[in-house]
Amino acid sequence: MKHKKVPLRKCVACQEMKPKKTLIRVVRTPDSGIKFDPTGKASGRGAYICHTNECFQLARKNRSLERSLKTNIDEDVYASLQTQLGQ
């Protein structure tokens, strides 16, 4: 019996490879907005992050989301992302 290939993605904060479905995708939309993508199919440049507060705070501190999305992210956007993350 064949094993189905599980797509892996790297968390921008902790740099660990994890299954795509366990990570959260953050997207820079074509109109330069930053939002969560629960479907994983929104158009725009995406970055993946673990669903933990530690990884979110590490990504915020090291600005790894900004580097991955190639844009500056304001503090109010980080605050709204944190509330959407549920932490």
PDB file of C-alpha atoms in Angstrom:
ATOM      1  CA  MET A   1       0.000   0.000   0.000  1.00  0.00           C
ATOM      2  CA  LYS A   2       1.348   3.439  -0.970  1.00  0.00           C
ATOM      3  CA  HIS A   3       1.808   6.152   1.599  1.00  0.00           C
ATOM      4  CA  LYS A   4       0.331   9.517   0.762  1.00  0.00           C
ATOM      5  CA  LYS A   5       2.894  12.316   0.656  1.00  0.00           C
ATOM      6  CA  VAL A   6       2.304  14.915   3.380  1.00  0.00           C
ATOM      7  CA  PRO A   7       3.315  18.452   2.342  1.00  0.00           C
ATOM      8  CA  LEU A   8       5.770  20.039   4.783  1.00  0.00           C
ATOM      9  CA  ARG A   9       6.347  23.737   5.446  1.00  0.00           C
ATOM     10  CA  LYS A  10       8.848  25.563   7.639  1.00  0.00           C
ATOM     11  CA  CYS A  11       7.779  27.785  10.507  1.00  0.00           C
ATOM     12  CA  VAL A  12       9.366  31.228  10.063  1.00  0.00           C
ATOM     13  CA  ALA A  13       9.984  31.519  13.813  1.00  0.00           C
ATOM     14  CA  CYS A  14      11.315  28.176  15.052  1.00  0.00           C
ATOM     15  CA  GLN A  15      12.563  26.956  11.631  1.00  0.00           C
ATOM     16  CA  GLU A  16      11.029  23.483  12.126  1.00  0.00           C
ATOM     17  CA  MET A  17       9.542  21.542   9.224  1.00  0.00           C
ATOM     18  CA  LYS A  18       5.980  20.504  10.083  1.00  0.00           C
ATOM     19  CA  PRO A  19       2.952  19.246   8.154  1.00  0.00           C
ATOM     20  CA  LYS A  20       1.233  22.084   6.324  1.00  0.00           C
ATOM     21  CA  LYS A  21      -2.131  21.485   8.029  1.00  0.00           C
ATOM     22  CA  THR A  22      -0.661  22.022  11.517  1.00  0.00           C
ATOM     23  CA  LEU A  23       0.720  25.491  10.672  1.00  0.00           C
ATOM     24  CA  ILE A  24      -1.044  28.812  10.156  1.00  0.00           C
ATOM     25  CA  ARG A  25      -0.533  30.727   6.918  1.00  0.00           C
ATOM     26  CA  VAL A  26      -0.117  34.506   7.061  1.00  0.00           C
ATOM     27  CA  VAL A  27      -0.597  36.229   3.697  1.00  0.00           C
ATOM     28  CA  ARG A  28       0.411  39.545   2.204  1.00  0.00           C
ATOM     29  CA  THR A  29      -2.465  40.188  -0.170  1.00  0.00           C
ATOM     30  CA  PRO A  30      -1.971  41.875  -3.560  1.00  0.00           C
ATOM     31  CA  ASP A  31      -3.348  45.124  -2.066  1.00  0.00           C
ATOM     32  CA  SER A  32      -0.597  44.990   0.633  1.00  0.00           C
ATOM     33  CA  GLY A  33      -2.850  43.861   3.467  1.00  0.00           C
ATOM     34  CA  ILE A  34      -1.699  41.285   6.032  1.00  0.00           C
ATOM     35  CA  LYS A  35      -4.159  38.598   7.175  1.00  0.00           C
ATOM     36  CA  PHE A  36      -4.492  34.988   8.304  1.00  0.00           C
ATOM     37  CA  ASP A  37      -5.400  32.486   5.610  1.00  0.00           C
ATOM     38  CA  PRO A  38      -7.325  29.611   7.218  1.00  0.00           C
ATOM     39  CA  THR A  39      -7.939  27.918   3.839  1.00  0.00           C
ATOM     40  CA  GLY A  40      -4.310  28.066   2.698  1.00  0.00           C
ATOM     41  CA  LYS A  41      -5.423  29.104  -0.785  1.00  0.00           C
ATOM     42  CA  ALA A  42      -5.617  32.897  -0.696  1.00  0.00           C
ATOM     43  CA  SER A  43      -3.657  34.697  -3.379  1.00  0.00           C
ATOM     44  CA  GLY A  44      -0.563  36.546  -2.269  1.00  0.00           C
ATOM     45  CA  ARG A  45       2.794  35.889  -0.687  1.00  0.00           C
ATOM     46  CA  GLY A  46       2.501  33.534   2.276  1.00  0.00           C
ATOM     47  CA  ALA A  47       4.500  32.586   5.340  1.00  0.00           C
ATOM     48  CA  TYR A  48       3.810  29.783   7.812  1.00  0.00           C
ATOM     49  CA  ILE A  49       3.945  29.966  11.591  1.00  0.00           C
ATOM     50  CA  CYS A  50       3.237  27.463  14.382  1.00  0.00           C
ATOM     51  CA  HIS A  51       0.014  27.784  16.344  1.00  0.00           C
ATOM     52  CA  THR A  52       1.865  28.668  19.577  1.00  0.00           C
ATOM     53  CA  ASN A  53       2.312  31.964  21.369  1.00  0.00           C
ATOM     54  CA  GLU A  54       6.072  31.335  21.697  1.00  0.00           C
ATOM     55  CA  CYS A  55       6.543  31.116  17.933  1.00  0.00           C
ATOM     56  CA  PHE A  56       4.376  34.197  17.364  1.00  0.00           C
ATOM     57  CA  GLN A  57       6.358  36.253  19.872  1.00  0.00           C
ATOM     58  CA  LEU A  58       9.651  34.991  18.418  1.00  0.00           C
ATOM     59  CA  ALA A  59       8.543  35.913  14.890  1.00  0.00           C
ATOM     60  CA  ARG A  60       7.512  39.350  16.148  1.00  0.00           C
ATOM     61  CA  LYS A  61      10.810  39.908  17.991  1.00  0.00           C
ATOM     62  CA  ASN A  62      13.054  38.727  15.131  1.00  0.00           C
ATOM     63  CA  ARG A  63      10.877  40.304  12.421  1.00  0.00           C
ATOM     64  CA  SER A  64      10.890  36.998  10.550  1.00  0.00           C
ATOM     65  CA  LEU A  65       7.329  37.519   9.267  1.00  0.00           C
ATOM     66  CA  GLU A  66       8.391  40.851   7.790  1.00  0.00           C
ATOM     67  CA  ARG A  67      11.362  39.249   6.033  1.00  0.00           C
ATOM     68  CA  SER A  68       9.276  36.382   4.672  1.00  0.00           C
ATOM     69  CA  LEU A  69       6.470  38.619   3.442  1.00  0.00           C
ATOM     70  CA  LYS A  70       8.907  41.304   2.214  1.00  0.00           C
ATOM     71  CA  THR A  71       6.993  44.170   3.805  1.00  0.00           C
ATOM     72  CA  ASN A  72       6.863  46.183   7.028  1.00  0.00           C
ATOM     73  CA  ILE A  73       4.208  45.166   9.546  1.00  0.00           C
ATOM     74  CA  ASP A  74       2.769  47.715  11.977  1.00  0.00           C
ATOM     75  CA  GLU A  75       2.204  46.967  15.663  1.00  0.00           C
ATOM     76  CA  ASP A  76      -1.583  47.218  15.260  1.00  0.00           C
ATOM     77  CA  VAL A  77      -1.438  44.499  12.580  1.00  0.00           C
ATOM     78  CA  TYR A  78       0.553  42.296  14.971  1.00  0.00           C
ATOM     79  CA  ALA A  79      -2.067  42.934  17.644  1.00  0.00           C
ATOM     80  CA  SER A  80      -4.924  41.964  15.331  1.00  0.00           C
ATOM     81  CA  LEU A  81      -3.021  38.849  14.201  1.00  0.00           C
ATOM     82  CA  GLN A  82      -2.525  37.878  17.833  1.00  0.00           C
ATOM     83  CA  THR A  83      -6.237  38.238  18.593  1.00  0.00           C
ATOM     84  CA  GLN A  84      -7.117  36.193  15.490  1.00  0.00           C
ATOM     85  CA  LEU A  85      -4.650  33.556  16.665  1.00  0.00           C
ATOM     86  CA  GLY A  86      -6.676  33.410  19.877  1.00  0.00           C
ATOM     87  CA  GLN A  87      -3.870  34.215  22.326  1.00  0.00           C
TER      88      GLN A  87
END
